[in-house]
Amino acid sequence: MSKYEVLWNYIKDNNKASYIMTFDEIKNIFRV
């Protein structure tokens, strides 16, 4: 498992055209 797999799955599952995220938002994704 890649260390970024959680983030890629989040991006894939949310189907937005683009993302603007802060580091804090990304950290929250990894805490799921």
mmCIF file of C-alpha atoms in Angstrom:
data_model
loop_
_atom_site.group_PDB
_atom_site.id
_atom_site.type_symbol
_atom_site.label_atom_id
_atom_site.label_comp_id
_atom_site.label_asym_id
_atom_site.label_seq_id
_atom_site.Cartn_x
_atom_site.Cartn_y
_atom_site.Cartn_z
ATOM 1 C CA MET A 1 0.000 0.000 0.000
ATOM 2 C CA SER A 2 1.350 3.373 -1.020
ATOM 3 C CA LYS A 3 1.496 6.027 1.663
ATOM 4 C CA TYR A 4 -0.631 8.202 -0.632
ATOM 5 C CA GLU A 5 -3.270 5.586 -1.410
ATOM 6 C CA VAL A 6 -5.712 7.030 1.148
ATOM 7 C CA LEU A 7 -5.458 10.466 -0.465
ATOM 8 C CA TRP A 8 -5.868 9.085 -4.010
ATOM 9 C CA ASN A 9 -8.934 7.117 -2.921
ATOM 10 C CA TYR A 10 -10.443 10.267 -1.407
ATOM 11 C CA ILE A 11 -9.859 12.182 -4.646
ATOM 12 C CA LYS A 12 -11.231 9.346 -6.784
ATOM 13 C CA ASP A 13 -14.353 8.940 -4.630
ATOM 14 C CA ASN A 14 -15.279 12.645 -4.595
ATOM 15 C CA ASN A 15 -15.221 13.280 -8.377
ATOM 16 C CA LYS A 16 -14.452 17.010 -8.285
ATOM 17 C CA ALA A 17 -12.910 18.779 -11.270
ATOM 18 C CA SER A 18 -10.210 20.286 -9.049
ATOM 19 C CA TYR A 19 -9.129 20.438 -5.431
ATOM 20 C CA ILE A 20 -7.745 23.224 -3.292
ATOM 21 C CA MET A 21 -6.725 21.749 0.043
ATOM 22 C CA THR A 22 -4.715 22.891 3.022
ATOM 23 C CA PHE A 23 -2.199 20.645 4.723
ATOM 24 C CA ASP A 24 -4.586 20.398 7.681
ATOM 25 C CA GLU A 25 -7.375 19.103 5.428
ATOM 26 C CA ILE A 26 -5.021 16.503 3.972
ATOM 27 C CA LYS A 27 -3.925 15.431 7.463
ATOM 28 C CA ASN A 28 -7.598 14.937 8.375
ATOM 29 C CA ILE A 29 -8.080 12.654 5.364
ATOM 30 C CA PHE A 30 -5.233 10.429 6.557
ATOM 31 C CA ARG A 31 -6.790 10.160 10.027
ATOM 32 C CA VAL A 32 -9.941 8.490 8.686
#
